[in-house]
XYZ file of C-alpha atoms in Angstrom:
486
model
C 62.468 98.873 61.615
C 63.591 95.615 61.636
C 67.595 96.545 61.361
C 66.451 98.575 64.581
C 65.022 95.251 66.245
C 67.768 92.807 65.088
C 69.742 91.521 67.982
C 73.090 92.447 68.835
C 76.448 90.195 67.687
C 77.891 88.579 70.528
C 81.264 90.503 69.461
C 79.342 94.122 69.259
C 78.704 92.417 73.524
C 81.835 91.244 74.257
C 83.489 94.582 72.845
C 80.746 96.426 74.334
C 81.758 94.941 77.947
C 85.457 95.243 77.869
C 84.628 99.177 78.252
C 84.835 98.717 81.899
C 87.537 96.368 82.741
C 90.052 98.852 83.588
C 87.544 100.523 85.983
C 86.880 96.997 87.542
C 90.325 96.221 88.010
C 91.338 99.310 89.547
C 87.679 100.124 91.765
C 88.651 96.058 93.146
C 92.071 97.336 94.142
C 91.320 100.541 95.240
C 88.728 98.990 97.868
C 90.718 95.869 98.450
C 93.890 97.036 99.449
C 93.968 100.784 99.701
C 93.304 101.596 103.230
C 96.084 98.397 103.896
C 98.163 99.777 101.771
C 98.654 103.419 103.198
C 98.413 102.429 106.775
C 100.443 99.234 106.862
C 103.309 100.018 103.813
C 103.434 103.396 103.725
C 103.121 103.726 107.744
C 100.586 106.621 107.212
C 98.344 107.204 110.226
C 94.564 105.352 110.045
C 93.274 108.636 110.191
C 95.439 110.057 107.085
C 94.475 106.667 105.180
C 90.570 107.401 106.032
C 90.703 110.928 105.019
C 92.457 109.946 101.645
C 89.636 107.645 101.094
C 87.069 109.872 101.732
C 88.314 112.567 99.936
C 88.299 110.035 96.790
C 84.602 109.035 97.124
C 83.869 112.500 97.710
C 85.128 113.305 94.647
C 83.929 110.804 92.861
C 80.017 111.693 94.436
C 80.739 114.920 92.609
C 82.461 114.310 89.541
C 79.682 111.228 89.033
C 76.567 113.396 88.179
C 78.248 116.443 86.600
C 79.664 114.524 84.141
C 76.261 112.852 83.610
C 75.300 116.054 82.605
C 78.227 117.147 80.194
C 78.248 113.764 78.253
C 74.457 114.788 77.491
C 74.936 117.913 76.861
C 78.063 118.322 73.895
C 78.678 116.327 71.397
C 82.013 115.134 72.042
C 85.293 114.609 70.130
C 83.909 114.857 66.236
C 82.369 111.745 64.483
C 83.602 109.362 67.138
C 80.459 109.533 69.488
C 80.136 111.754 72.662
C 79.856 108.676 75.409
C 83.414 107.021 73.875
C 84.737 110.597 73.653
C 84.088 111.002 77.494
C 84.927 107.285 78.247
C 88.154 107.965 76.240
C 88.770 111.086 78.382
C 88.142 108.883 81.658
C 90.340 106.009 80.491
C 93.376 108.503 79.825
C 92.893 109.955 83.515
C 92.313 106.755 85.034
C 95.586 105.309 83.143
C 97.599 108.594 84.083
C 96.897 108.942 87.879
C 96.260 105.401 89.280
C 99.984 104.235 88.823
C 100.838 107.007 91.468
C 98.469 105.777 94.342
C 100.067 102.614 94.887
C 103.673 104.087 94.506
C 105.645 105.440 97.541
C 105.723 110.038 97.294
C 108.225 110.491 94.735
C 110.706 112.813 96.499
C 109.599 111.749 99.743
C 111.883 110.574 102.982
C 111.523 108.546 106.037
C 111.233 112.068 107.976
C 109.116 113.604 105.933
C 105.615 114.635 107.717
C 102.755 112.733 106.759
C 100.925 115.755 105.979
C 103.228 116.574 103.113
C 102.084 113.119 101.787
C 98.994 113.549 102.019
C 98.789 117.022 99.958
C 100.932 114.853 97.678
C 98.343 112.518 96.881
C 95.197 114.392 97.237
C 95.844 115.583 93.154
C 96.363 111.555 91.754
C 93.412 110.504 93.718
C 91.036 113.221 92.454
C 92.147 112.815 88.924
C 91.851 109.118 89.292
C 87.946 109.445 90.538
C 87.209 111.814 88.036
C 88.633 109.226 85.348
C 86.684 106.771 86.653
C 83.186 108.380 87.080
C 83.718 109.405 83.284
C 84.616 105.749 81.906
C 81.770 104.447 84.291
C 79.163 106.822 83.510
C 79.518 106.635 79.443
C 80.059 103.208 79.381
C 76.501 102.660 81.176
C 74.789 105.547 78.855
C 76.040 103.387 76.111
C 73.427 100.598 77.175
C 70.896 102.247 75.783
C 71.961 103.367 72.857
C 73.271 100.448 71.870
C 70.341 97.755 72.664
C 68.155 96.838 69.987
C 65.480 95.317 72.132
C 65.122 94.717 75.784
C 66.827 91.491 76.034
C 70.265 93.206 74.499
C 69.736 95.438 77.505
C 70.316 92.338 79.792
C 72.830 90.604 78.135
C 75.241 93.543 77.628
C 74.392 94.247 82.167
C 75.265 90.796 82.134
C 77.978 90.815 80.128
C 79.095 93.852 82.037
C 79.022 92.104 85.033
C 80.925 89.033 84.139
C 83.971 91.253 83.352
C 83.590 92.796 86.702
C 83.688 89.566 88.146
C 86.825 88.573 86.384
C 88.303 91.777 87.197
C 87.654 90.937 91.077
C 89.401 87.217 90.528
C 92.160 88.788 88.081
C 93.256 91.099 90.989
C 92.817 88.673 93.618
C 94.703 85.859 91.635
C 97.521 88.575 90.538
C 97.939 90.230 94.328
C 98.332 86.095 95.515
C 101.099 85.463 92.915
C 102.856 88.880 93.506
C 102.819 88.373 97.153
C 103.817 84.604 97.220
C 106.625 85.123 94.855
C 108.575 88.059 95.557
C 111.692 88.130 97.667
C 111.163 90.921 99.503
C 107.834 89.827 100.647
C 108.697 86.425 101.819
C 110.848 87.531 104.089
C 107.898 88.465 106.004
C 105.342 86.746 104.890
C 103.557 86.941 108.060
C 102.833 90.991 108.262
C 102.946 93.311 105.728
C 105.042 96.286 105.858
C 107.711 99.160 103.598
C 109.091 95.971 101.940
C 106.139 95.022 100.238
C 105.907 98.428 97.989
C 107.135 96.683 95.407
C 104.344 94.285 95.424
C 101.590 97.131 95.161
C 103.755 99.289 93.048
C 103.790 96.223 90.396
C 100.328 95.332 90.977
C 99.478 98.712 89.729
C 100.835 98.817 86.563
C 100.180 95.608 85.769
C 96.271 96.399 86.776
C 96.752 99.368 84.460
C 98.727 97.867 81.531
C 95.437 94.791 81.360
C 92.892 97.234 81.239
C 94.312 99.695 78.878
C 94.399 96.703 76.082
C 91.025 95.754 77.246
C 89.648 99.388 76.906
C 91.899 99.892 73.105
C 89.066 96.275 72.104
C 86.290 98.382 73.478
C 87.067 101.679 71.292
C 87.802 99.587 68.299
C 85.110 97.188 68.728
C 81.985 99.451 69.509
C 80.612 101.662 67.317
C 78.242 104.314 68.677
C 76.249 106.513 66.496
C 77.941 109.921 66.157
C 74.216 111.801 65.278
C 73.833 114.467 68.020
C 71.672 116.879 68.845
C 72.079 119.423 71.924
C 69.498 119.476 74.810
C 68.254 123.248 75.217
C 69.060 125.088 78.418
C 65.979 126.496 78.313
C 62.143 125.729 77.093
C 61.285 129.214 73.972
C 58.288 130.879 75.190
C 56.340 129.944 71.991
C 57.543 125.976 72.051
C 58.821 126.378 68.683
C 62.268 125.604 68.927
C 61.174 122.317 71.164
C 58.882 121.275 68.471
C 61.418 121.515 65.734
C 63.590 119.404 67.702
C 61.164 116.999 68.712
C 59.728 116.389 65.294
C 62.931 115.828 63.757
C 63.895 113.470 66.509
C 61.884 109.483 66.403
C 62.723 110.288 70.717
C 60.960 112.020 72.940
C 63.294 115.174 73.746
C 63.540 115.114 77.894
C 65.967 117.089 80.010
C 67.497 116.854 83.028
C 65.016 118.918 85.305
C 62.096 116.421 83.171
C 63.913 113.383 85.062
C 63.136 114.794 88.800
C 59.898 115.430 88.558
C 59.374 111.713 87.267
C 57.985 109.467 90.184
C 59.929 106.557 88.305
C 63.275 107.720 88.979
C 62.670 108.289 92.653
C 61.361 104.206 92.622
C 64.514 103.005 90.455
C 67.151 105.333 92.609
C 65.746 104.070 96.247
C 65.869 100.112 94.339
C 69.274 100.834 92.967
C 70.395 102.456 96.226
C 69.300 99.351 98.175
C 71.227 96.976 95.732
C 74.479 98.808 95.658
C 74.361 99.058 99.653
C 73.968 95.410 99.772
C 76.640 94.573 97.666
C 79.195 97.316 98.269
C 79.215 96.771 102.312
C 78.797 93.004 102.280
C 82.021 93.060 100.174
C 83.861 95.452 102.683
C 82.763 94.191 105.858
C 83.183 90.129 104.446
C 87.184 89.919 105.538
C 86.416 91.665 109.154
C 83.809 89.296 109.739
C 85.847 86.195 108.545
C 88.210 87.470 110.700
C 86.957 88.597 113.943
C 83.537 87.043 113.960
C 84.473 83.693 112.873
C 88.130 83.578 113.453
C 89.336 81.923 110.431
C 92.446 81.560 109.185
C 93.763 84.380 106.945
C 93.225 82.524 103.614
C 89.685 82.247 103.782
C 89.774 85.999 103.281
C 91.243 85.649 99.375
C 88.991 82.111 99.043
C 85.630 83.573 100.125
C 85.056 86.821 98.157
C 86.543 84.720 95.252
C 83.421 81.713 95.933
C 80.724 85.234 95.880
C 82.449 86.119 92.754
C 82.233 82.801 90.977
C 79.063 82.440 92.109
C 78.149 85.779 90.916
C 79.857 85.071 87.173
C 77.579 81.978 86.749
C 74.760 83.891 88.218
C 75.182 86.699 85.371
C 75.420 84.056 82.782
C 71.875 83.112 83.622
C 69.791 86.517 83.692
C 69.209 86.440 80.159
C 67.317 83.226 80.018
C 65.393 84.145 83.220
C 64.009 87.511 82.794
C 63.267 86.213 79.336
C 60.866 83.675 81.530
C 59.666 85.346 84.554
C 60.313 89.234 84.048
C 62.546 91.842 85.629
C 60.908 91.923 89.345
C 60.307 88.183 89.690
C 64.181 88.017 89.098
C 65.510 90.526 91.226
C 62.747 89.146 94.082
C 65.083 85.788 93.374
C 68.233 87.553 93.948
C 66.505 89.184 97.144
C 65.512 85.424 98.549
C 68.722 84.290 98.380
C 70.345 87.525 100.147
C 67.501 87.260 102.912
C 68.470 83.293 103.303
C 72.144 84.511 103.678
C 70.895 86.778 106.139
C 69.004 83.999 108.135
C 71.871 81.989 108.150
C 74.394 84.197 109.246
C 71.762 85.312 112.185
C 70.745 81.535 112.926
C 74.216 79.985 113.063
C 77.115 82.730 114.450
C 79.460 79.939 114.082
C 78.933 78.592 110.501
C 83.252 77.701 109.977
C 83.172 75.274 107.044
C 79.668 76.311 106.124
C 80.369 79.879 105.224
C 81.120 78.443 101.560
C 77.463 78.013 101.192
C 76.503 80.853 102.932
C 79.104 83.016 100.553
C 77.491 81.317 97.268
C 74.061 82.615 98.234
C 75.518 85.829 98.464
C 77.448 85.788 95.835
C 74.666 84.282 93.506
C 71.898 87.044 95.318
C 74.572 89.910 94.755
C 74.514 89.670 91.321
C 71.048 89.120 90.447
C 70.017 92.086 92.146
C 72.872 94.216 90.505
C 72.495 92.775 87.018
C 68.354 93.460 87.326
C 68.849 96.870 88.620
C 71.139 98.150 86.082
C 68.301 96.828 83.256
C 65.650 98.588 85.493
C 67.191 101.819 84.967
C 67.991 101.152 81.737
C 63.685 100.433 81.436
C 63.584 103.266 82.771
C 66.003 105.578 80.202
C 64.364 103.515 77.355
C 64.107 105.503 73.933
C 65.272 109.092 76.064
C 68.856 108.061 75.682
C 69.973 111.658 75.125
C 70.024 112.372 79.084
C 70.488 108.649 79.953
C 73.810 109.783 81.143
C 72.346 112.410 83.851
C 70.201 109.340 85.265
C 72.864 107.146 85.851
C 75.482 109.556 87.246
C 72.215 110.494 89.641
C 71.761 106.509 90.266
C 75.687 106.518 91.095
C 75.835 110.044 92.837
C 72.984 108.378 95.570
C 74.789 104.797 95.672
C 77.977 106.939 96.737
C 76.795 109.157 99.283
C 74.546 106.472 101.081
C 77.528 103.751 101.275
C 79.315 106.326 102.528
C 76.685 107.717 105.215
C 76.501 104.059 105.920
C 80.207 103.120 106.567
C 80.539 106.271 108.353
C 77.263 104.876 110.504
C 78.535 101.969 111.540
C 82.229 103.168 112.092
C 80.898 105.296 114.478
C 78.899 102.160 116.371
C 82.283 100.104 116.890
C 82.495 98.482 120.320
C 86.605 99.370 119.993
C 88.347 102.601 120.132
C 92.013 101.173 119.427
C 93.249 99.543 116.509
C 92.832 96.203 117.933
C 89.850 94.799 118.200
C 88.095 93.756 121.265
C 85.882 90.895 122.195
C 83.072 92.743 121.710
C 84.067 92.721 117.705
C 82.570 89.332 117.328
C 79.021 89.795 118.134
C 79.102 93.064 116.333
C 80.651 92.410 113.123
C 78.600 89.405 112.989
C 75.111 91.438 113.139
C 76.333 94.062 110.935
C 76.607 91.166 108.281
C 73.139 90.400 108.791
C 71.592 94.443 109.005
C 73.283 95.307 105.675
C 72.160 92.034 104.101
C 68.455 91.304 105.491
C 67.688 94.768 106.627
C 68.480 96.535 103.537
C 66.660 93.461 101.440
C 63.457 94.096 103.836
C 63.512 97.769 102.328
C 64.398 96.992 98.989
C 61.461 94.553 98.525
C 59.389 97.168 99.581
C 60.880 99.545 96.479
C 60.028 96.633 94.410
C 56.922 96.098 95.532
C 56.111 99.669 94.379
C 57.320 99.333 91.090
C 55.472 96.279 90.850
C 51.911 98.092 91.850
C 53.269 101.213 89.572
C 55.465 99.887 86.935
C 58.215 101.973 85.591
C 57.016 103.974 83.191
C 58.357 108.083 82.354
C 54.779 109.608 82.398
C 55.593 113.069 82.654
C 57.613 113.143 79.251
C 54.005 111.922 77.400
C 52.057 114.785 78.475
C 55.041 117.118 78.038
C 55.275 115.826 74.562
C 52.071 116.195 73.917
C 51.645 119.763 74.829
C 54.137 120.861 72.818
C 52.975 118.882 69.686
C 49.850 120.976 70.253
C 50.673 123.993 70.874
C 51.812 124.999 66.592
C 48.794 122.985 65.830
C 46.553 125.976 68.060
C 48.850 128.354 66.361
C 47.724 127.084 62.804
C 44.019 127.018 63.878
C 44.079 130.527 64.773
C 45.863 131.664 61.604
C 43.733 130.220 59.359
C 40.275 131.623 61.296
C 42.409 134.731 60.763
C 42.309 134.455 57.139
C 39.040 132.971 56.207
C 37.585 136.219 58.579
């Protein structure tokens, strides 16, 4: 027992975290500079780039839970683990299909209809969000497995996050070089257009190339335990087959269909749902509202998102020490005060200019709280039942997908504009969508926490399921031996 408590190394963390990079690198270009990319280098249509997009986070809503559900269900290449089997499975897709995104159709000319490029690219981008549901999906089922003790669970979030962070400023920094030193660009520097395919094209591989050495530490550097046992399909009629499994198990044995009747997964979903809607639209709607709300000059959208992301780094650095101190839901309230001042000050001041570097380290700093303390929730919530912790996060994932994209798709459909340039009417409206997906969707996340707070996180249905089963040979015994002594 006290092997099983012993902390983690910090280079078990650090190998632990570079899991992720590649996804990180890539998910920061894909939302960065995708929809730019198609519709102002490759001259596709706004409605082709849209449908390309969708049709990868479709795909990767789909792909996210079923492969939640295969990675806890078969045991994976043999003696290396089943989450690093699937994660190596993802990381071989991911490395395979994402160089052809950002590269012009391969047999393609200047005449040839845009359709034909999009059936061209429909195949990459599905392979590519199948790659990366399966890297991001084992990597978090690895949390529990490998934590020790519920501060690991923390620092490896944390830890997690950090890289995502530097994967953010890595891209940024890399895009920024690429774009101010190439030839073909500078000609232009101005507008981007077919000469800077280059840039992306390089950009790509170079993304790719970094996070396949980063993702080679991980596979060396972790080592999962290869012990596996398969979840049954189906509960035998007389429990026996249950109970075997259970007492040779020190883990409660719970299965996918044992997860959705559990009142705790419904509290940490609608909490992690709220987080990832606050941080996943505040980063895509940032540049717009630099841009048309505020009317800043076009730097500010590189030097912004990278003051949230610095501010979010430091901010990770911290969670350990302060959920040692005040707990899991006094932290993540934190995060949610500093979101909700963002909110205020956005609201209060429309015009903020110089003062939208404080504004962006509150959001930045209030960002990553909340992420970093919803990931350990969830992991609170898998705790020792970390042979279907895989199906819980690829249902976390699978809701954080489909309401971003209900979301986007909501407030598309609210634009003032119907051209592609933006009317007057942008500024007051990009400007209050800042402040609805920030202090509206804070209001009803610190209403989910106030619920877990009255009713703490806790898998209650798996106790008296236990239970009953542990019974049920123990009734059988009874009855045998009245048999017998009669």
């Amino acid at each position: 027992m006290a092997d099983r408590a012993a902390p983690l190394h910090l280079c078990q963390k650090l190998s632990y975290a570079t899991g992720h990079y590649l996804n990180d690198l890539c998910a920061s270009m894909w939302f960065t500079y995708f929809l730019l990319y198609f519709h102002s280098v490759l001259g596709f249509s706004s409605f082709y780039a849209g449908v390309l997009l969708l049709i990868g986070q479709v795909a990767d809503g789909i792909c996210t839970p079923l492969v939640g559900y295969e990675s806890d269900g078969q045991a994976g290449i043999r003696s290396y683990g089943r989450r690093k089997s699937w994660h190596l499975i993802g990381t071989l897709s991911v490395i395979i299909s994402f160089p052809f995104i950002f590269n012009p159709c391969l047999g393609c000319a200047e005449n040839t209809p845009q359709w034909a490029g999009l059936i061209y690219f429909i195949p990459f981008i599905i392979i590519f969000q199948f790659g990366w549901a399966a890297t991001q999906i084992s990597h978090l089922a690895l949390i529990p497995d490998l934590a020790k003790n519920e501060h690991d669970k923390v620092e490896l979030t944390a830890f997690r996050y950090a890289f995502t962070v530097l994967a953010n400023i890595s891209v940024y920094a890399i895009a920024w070089l690429l774009l101010h030193f190439d030839p073909a660009s500078s000609e232009d520097a101005q507008h981007l257009g077919r000469q800077d395919t280059s840039v992306f094209r390089t950009l790509a591989l170079i993304v790719v190339g970094i996070g396949a050495f980063f993702s080679l530490i991980f596979h060396i550097g972790t080592k999962e335990n290869s012990g596996f046992q398969r979840l049954p399909e189906t509960d035998d009629q007389n429990g026996d087959l249950i109970h075997k499994q259970l007492s040779s198990s020190p883990e409660p044995l719970v299965l996918w269909k044992h997860w959705l009747l559990e009142p705790s997964f419904y509290q940490v979903a609608l909490l992690y749902m709220c987080t990832r809607l606050i941080v996943n639209l505040s980063q895509t709607y940032i540049a717009v509202y630099l841009t048309y709300s505020l009317n800043l000059p076009k730097n500010y959208i590189a030097t912004i998102p990278l003051v949230m992301y610095v501010s979010g780094f430091v901010s990770s650095l911290l969670m350990k020490p302060i959920n040692r101190y005040i707990g899991r839901n006094i932290t993540y309230f934190i995060g949610l005060l500093a979101i909700a001042a963002f909110s205020a000050w956005v609201a209060l001041d429309p015009g903020l200019r110089q003062a939208v570097y404080g504004a962006a380290i509150l959001l930045g700093a209030g960002s990553a709280t909340i992420l970093v303390t919803s990931l350990s929730m969830t992991a609170d919530l898998i705790g020792p039942h970390s042979r279907s912790g895989a199906f819980v996060y690829g249902a976390m994932s699978f809701t954080d997908k489909v309401a971003n994209g209900l979301a986007v798709v909501l407030i598309q459909s609210l634009h003032p504009c119907h051209t592609q340039h933006c009317c007057p009417e942008c500024t007051s409206f990009y400007h209050w969508v800042m402040v609805t997906i920030t202090g509206a969707v804070a209001l009803v996340a610190a209403l989910s926490l106030s619920s877990i707070m009255i009713w703490p996180i806790n898998v209650r249905f798996c106790k008296l399921f236990t239970s009953s089963i542990q019974d049920a040979p123990q009734t059988s015994s009874a009855q045998e031996n009245s048999t017998v002594d009669a």
